[in-house]
PDB file of C-alpha atoms and ligand atoms in Angstrom:
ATOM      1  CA  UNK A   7      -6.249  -4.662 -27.598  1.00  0.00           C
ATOM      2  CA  UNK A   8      -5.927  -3.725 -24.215  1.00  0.00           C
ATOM      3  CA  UNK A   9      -2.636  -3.840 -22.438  1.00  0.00           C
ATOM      4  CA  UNK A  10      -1.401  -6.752 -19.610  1.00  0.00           C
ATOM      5  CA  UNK A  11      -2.185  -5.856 -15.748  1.00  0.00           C
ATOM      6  CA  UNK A  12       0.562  -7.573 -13.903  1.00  0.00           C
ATOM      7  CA  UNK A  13      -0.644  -8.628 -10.822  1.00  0.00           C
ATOM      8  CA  UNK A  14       1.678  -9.418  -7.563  1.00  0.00           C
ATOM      9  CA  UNK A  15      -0.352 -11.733  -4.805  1.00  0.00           C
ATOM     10  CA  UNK A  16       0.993 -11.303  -1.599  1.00  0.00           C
ATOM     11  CA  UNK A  17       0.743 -14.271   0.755  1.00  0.00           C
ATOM     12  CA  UNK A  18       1.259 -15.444   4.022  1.00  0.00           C
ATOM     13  CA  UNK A  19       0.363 -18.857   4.392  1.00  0.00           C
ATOM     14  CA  UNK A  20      -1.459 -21.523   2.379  1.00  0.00           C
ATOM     15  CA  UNK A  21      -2.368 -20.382  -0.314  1.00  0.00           C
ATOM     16  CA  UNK A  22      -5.801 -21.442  -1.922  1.00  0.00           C
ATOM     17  CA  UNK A  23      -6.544 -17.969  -2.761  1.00  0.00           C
ATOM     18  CA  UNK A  24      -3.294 -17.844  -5.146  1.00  0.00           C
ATOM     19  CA  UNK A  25      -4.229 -20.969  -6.350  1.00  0.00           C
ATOM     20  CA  UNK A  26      -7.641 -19.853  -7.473  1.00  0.00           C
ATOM     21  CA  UNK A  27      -5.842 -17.208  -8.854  1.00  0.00           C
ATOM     22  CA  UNK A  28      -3.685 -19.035 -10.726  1.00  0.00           C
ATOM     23  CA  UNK A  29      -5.923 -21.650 -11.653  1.00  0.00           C
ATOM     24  CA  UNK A  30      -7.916 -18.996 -13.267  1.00  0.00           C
ATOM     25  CA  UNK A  31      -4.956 -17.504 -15.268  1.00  0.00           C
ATOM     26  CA  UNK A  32      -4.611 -20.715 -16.770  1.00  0.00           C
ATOM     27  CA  UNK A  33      -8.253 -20.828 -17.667  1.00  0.00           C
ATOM     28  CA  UNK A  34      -8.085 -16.892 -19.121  1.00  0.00           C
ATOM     29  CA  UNK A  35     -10.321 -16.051 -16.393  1.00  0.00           C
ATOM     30  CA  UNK A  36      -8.660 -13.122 -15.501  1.00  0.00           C
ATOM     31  CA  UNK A  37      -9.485 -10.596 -18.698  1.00  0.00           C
ATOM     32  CA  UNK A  38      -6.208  -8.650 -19.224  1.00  0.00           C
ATOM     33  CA  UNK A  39      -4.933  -9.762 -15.238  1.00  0.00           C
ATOM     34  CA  UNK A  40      -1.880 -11.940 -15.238  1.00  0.00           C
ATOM     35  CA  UNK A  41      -0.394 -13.458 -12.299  1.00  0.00           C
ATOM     36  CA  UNK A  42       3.472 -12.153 -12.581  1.00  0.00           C
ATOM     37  CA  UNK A  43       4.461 -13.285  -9.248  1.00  0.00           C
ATOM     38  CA  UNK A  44       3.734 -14.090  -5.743  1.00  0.00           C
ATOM     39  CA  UNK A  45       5.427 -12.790  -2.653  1.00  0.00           C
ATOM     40  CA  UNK A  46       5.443 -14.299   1.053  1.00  0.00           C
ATOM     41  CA  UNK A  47       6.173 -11.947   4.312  1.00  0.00           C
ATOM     42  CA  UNK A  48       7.926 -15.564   5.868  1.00  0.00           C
ATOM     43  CA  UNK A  49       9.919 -18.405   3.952  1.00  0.00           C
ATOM     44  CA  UNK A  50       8.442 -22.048   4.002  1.00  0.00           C
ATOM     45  CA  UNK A  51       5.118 -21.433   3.348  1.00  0.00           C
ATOM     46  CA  UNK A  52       3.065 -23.577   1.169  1.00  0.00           C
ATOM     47  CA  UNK A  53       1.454 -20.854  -1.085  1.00  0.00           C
ATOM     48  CA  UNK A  54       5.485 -19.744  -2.261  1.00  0.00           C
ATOM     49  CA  UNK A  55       5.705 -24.222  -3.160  1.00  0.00           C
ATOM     50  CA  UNK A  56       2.022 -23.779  -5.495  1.00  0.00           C
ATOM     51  CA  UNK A  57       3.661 -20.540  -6.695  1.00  0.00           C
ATOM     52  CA  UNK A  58       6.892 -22.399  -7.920  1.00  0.00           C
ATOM     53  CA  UNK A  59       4.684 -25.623  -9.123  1.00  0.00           C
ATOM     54  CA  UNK A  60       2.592 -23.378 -11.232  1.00  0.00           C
ATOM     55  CA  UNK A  61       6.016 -21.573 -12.794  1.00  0.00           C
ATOM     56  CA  UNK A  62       4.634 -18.240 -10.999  1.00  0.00           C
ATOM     57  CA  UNK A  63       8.105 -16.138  -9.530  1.00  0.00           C
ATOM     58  CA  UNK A  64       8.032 -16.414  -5.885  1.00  0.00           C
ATOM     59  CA  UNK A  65      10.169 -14.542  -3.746  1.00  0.00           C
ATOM     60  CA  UNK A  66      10.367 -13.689  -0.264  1.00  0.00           C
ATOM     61  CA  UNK A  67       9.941 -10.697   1.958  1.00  0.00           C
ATOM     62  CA  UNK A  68      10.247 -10.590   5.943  1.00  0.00           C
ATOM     63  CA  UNK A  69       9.600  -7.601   8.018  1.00  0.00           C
ATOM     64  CA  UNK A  70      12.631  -6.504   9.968  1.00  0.00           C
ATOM     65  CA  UNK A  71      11.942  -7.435  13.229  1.00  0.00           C
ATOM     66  CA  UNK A  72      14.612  -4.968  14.994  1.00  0.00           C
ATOM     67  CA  UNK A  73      12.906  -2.075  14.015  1.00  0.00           C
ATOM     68  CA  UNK A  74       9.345  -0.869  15.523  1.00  0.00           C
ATOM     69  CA  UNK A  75       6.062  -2.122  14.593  1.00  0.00           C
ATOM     70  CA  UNK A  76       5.371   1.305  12.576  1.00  0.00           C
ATOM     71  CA  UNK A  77       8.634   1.455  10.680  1.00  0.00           C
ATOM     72  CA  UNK A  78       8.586  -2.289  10.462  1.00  0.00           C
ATOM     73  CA  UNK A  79       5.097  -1.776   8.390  1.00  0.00           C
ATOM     74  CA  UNK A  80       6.804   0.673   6.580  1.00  0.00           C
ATOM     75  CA  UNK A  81       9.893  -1.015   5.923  1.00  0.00           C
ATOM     76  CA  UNK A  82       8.695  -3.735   4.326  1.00  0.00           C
ATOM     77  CA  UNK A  83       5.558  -1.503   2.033  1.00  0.00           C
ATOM     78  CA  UNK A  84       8.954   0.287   0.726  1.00  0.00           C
ATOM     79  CA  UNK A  85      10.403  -3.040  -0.779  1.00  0.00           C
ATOM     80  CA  UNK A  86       7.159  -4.354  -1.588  1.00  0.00           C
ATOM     81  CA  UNK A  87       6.631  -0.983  -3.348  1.00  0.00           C
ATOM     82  CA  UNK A  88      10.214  -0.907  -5.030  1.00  0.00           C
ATOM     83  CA  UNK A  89       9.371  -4.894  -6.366  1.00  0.00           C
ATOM     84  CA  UNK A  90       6.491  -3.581  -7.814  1.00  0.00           C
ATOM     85  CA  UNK A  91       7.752  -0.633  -9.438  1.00  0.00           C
ATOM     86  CA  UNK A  92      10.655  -2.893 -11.104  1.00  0.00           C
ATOM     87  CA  UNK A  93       7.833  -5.204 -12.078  1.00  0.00           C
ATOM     88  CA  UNK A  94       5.403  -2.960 -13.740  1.00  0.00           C
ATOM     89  CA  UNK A  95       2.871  -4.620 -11.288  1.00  0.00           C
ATOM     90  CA  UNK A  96      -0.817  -3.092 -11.787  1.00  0.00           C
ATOM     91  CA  UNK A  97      -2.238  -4.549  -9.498  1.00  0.00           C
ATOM     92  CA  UNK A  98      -1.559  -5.843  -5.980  1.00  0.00           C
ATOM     93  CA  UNK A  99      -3.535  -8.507  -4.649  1.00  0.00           C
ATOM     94  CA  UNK A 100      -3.376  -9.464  -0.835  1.00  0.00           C
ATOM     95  CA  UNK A 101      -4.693 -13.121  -0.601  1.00  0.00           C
ATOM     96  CA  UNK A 102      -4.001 -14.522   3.071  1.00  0.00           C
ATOM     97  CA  UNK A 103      -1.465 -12.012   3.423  1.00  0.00           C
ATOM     98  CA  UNK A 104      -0.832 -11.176   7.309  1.00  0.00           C
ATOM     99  CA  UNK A 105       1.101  -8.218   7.417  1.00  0.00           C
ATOM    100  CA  UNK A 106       0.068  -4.627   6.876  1.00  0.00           C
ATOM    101  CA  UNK A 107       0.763  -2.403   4.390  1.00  0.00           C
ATOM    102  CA  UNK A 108       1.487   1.345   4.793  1.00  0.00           C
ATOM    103  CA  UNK A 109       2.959   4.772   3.456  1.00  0.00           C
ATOM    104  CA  UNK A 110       4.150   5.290   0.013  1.00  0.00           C
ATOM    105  CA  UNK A 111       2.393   2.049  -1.574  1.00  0.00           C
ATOM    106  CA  UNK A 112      -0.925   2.762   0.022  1.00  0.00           C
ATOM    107  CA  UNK A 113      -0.771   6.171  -1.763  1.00  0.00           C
ATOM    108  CA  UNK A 114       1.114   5.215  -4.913  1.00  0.00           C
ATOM    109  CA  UNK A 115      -0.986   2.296  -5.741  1.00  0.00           C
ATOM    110  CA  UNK A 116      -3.949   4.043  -5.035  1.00  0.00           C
ATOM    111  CA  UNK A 117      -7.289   2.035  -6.002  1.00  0.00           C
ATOM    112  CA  UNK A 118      -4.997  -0.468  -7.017  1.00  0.00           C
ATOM    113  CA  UNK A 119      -4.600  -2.831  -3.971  1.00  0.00           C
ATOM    114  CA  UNK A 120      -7.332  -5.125  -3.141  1.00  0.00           C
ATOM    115  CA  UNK A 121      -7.622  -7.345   0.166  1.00  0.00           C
ATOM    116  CA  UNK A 122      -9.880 -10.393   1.182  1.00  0.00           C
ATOM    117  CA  UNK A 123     -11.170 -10.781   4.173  1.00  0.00           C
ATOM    118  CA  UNK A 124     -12.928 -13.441   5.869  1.00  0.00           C
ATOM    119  CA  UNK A 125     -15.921 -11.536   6.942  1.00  0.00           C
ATOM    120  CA  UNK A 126     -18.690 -10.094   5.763  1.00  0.00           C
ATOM    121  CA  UNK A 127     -17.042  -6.321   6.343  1.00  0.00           C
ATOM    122  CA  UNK A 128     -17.487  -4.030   8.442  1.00  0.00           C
ATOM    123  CA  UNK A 129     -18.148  -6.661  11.102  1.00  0.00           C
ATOM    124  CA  UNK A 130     -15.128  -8.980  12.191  1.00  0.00           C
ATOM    125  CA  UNK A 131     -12.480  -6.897  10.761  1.00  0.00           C
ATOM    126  CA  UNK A 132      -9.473  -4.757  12.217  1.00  0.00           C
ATOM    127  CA  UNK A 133      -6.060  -5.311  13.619  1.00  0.00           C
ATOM    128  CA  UNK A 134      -5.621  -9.050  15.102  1.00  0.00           C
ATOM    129  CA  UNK A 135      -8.425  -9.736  12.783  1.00  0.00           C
ATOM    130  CA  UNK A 136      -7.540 -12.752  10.611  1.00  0.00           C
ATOM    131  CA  UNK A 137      -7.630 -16.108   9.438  1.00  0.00           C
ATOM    132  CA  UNK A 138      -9.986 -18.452  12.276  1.00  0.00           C
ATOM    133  CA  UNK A 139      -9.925 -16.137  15.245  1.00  0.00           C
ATOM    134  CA  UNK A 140     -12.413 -14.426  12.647  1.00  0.00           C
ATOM    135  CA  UNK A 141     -14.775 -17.294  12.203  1.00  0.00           C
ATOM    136  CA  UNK A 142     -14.630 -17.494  16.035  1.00  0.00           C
ATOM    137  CA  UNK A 143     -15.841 -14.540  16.984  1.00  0.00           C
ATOM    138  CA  UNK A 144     -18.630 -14.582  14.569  1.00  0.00           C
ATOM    139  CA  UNK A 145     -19.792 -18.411  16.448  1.00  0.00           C
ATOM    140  CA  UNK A 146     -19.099 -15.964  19.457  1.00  0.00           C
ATOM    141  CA  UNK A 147     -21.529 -13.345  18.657  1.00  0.00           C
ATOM    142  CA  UNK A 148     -24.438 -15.520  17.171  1.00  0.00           C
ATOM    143  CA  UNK A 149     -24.683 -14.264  13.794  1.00  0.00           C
ATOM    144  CA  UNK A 150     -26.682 -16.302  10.934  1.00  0.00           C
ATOM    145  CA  UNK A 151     -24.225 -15.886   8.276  1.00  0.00           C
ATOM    146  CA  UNK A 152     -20.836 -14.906   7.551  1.00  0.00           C
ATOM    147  CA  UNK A 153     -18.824 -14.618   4.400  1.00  0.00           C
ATOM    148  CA  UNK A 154     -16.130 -13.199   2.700  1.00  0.00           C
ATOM    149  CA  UNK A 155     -15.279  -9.323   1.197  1.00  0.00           C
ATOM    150  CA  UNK A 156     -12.862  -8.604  -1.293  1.00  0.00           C
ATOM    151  CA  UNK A 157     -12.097  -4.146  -0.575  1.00  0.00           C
ATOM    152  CA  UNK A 158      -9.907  -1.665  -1.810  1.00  0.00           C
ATOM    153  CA  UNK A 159      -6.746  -1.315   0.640  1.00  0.00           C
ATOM    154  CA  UNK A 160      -7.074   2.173   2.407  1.00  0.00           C
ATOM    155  CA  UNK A 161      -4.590   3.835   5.267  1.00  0.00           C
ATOM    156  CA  UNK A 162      -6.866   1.574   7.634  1.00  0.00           C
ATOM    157  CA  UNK A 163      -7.058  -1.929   8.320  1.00  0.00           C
ATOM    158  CA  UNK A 164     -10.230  -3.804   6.467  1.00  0.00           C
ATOM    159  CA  UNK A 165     -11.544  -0.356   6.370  1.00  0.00           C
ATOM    160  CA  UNK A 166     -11.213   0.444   2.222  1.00  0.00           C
ATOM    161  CA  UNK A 167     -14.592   0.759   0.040  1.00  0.00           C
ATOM    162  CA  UNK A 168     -16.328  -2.862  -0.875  1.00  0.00           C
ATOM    163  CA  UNK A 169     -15.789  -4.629  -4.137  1.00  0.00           C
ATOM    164  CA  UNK A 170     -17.905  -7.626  -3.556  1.00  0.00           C
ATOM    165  CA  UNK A 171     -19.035  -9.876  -1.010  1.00  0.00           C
ATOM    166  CA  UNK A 172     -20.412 -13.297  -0.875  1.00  0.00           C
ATOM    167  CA  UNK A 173     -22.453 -14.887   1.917  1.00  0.00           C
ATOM    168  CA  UNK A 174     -22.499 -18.090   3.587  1.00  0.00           C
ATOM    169  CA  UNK A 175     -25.168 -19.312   6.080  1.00  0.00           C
ATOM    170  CA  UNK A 176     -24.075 -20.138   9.864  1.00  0.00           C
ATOM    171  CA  UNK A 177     -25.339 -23.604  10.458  1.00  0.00           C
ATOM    172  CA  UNK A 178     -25.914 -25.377  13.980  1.00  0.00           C
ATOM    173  CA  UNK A 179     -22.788 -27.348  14.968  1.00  0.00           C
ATOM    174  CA  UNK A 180     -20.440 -25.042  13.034  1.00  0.00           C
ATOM    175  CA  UNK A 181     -16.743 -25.132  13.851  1.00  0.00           C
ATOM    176  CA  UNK A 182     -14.545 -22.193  13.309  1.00  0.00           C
ATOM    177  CA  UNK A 183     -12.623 -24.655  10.959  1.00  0.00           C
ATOM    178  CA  UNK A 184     -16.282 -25.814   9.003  1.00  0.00           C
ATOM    179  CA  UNK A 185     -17.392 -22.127   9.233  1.00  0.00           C
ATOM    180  CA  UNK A 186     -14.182 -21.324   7.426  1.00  0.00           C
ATOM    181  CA  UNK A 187     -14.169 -24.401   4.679  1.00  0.00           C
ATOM    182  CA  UNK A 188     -17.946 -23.455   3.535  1.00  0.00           C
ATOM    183  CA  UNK A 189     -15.977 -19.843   3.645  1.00  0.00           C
ATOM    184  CA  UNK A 190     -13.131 -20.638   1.776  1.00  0.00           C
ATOM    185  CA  UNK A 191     -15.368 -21.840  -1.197  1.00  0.00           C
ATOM    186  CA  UNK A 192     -16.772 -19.100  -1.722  1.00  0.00           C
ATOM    187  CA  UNK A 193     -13.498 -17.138  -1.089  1.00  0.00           C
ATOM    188  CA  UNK A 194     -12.057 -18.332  -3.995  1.00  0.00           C
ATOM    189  CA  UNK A 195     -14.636 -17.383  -6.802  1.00  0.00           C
ATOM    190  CA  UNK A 196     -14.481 -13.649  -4.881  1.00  0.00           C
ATOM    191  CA  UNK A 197     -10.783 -13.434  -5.042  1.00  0.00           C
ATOM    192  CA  UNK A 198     -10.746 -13.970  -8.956  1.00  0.00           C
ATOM    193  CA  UNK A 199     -13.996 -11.932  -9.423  1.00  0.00           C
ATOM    194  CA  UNK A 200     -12.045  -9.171  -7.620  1.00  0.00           C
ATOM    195  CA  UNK A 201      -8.711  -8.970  -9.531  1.00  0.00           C
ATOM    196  CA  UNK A 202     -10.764  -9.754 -12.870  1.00  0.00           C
ATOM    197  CA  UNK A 203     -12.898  -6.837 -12.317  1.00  0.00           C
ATOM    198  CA  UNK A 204      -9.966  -4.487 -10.901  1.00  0.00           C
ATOM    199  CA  UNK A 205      -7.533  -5.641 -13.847  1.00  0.00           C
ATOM    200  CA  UNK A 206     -10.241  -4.351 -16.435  1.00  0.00           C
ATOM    201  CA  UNK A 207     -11.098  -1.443 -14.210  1.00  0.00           C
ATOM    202  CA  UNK A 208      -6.983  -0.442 -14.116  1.00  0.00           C
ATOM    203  CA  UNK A 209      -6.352  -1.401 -18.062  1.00  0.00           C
ATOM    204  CA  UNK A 210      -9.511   0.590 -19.315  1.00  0.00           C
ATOM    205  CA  UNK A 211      -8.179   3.482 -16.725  1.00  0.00           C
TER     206      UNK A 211
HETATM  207  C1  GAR B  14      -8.260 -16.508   3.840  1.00  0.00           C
HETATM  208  O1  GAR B  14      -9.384 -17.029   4.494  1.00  0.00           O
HETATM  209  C2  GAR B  14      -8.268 -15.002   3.879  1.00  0.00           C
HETATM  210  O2  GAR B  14      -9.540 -14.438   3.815  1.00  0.00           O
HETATM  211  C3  GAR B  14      -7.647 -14.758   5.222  1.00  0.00           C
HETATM  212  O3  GAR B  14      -6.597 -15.687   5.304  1.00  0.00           O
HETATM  213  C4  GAR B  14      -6.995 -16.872   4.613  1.00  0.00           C
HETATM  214  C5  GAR B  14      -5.870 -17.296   3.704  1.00  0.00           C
HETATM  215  O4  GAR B  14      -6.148 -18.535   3.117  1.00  0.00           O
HETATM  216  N1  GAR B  14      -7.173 -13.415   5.337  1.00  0.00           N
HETATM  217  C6  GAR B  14      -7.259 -12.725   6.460  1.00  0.00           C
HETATM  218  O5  GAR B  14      -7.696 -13.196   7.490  1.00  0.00           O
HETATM  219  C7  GAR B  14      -6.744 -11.302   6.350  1.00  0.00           C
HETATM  220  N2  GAR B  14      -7.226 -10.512   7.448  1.00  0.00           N
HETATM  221  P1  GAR B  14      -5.216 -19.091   1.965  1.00  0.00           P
HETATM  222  O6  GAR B  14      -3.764 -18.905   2.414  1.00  0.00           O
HETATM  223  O7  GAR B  14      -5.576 -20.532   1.837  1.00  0.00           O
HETATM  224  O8  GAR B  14      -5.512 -18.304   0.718  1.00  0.00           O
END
């Protein structure tokens, strides 16, 4: 029998991705993955409310906003880091989550962070890269399809080696907001074939 992977999602706004997540817990669809908690970088939003509905711990982090963008980053990867090491958490899994990691958890946790994006990497990703400013600039620069990529979290920003991707076409009279829908779909069937496959990957490690 293997042993647990205790997963922490780290969120920043809605939350779908979680709930697939969670959803799939339920179901057993993670392998040896379990969802042990969730963790916001702002209070209020609606993933930390499906967290709590779905008995999931929820807590909150926000960056210090006094200190400097680097240290900020920093600042808040140390108590991110600390939760985790008090948690025995295998696994971190960013799903919609808007802040940036660095230092000591991006070398202690190793192969052992995972991100989504909502592009088919390495096009459309990068600082200020996110959410439908994303599915804009891919309407922008004409491309036939888009999709999502779930990566291993590196020093850089969307820059970590692929997992998986899955494609979606770019139809005539997309939206940014129906471009990211038909994305979001298929976002949440990557997210849980991500941390499945990295939970087995990390137990059998
Ligand atoms: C998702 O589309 C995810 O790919 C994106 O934020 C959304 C969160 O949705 N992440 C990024 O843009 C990170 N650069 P959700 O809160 O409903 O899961």
């Amino acid at each position: 029998m293997q042993n647990t992977v205790n997963i922490l999602v780290l969120v920043s706004g809605n939350g779908s991705n979680l709930q697939a997540l969670i959803n799939a817990d339920q179901r057993g669809e993670l392998g040896v993955g379990r969802i042990a908690a969730a963790l916001a970088d702002r209070a209020g939003v609606y993933a930390l409310e499906r967290a709590r509905l779905a008995n999931v711990p929820a807590l909150v982090k926000t960056p210090n906003m006094t200190l400097p963008i680097a240290r900020r980053r920093q600042d808040l990867s140390d108590r991110v880091l600390q939760f985790c090491r008090e948690r025995d958490i295998g696994l971190i899994v960013l799903a919609g989550f808007l802040s940036i990691l660095a230092g000591d958890i991006i070398r202690e946790y190793a192969g052992r962070i995972i991100n989504l994006h909502p592009s088919l990497l390495p096009k459309f990703g990068g600082v200020g890269m996110y959410g439908e400013r994303v599915h804009q600039a891919v309407l922008d620069a004409g491309e036939p399809e888009s999709g999502c990529t779930v990566h291993l979290v590196n020093a850089g920003t969307d820059t970590g080696p692929i997992l998986l991707q899955r494609r979606v076409p770019v139809l005539a009279g997309d939206t940014a907001a129906t471009l990211a829908e038909r994305i979001h779909h298929e976002e949440h069937i990557a997210i849980v074939e991500g941390a499945a496959l990295m939970a087995a990957r990390i137990a059998a490690s």
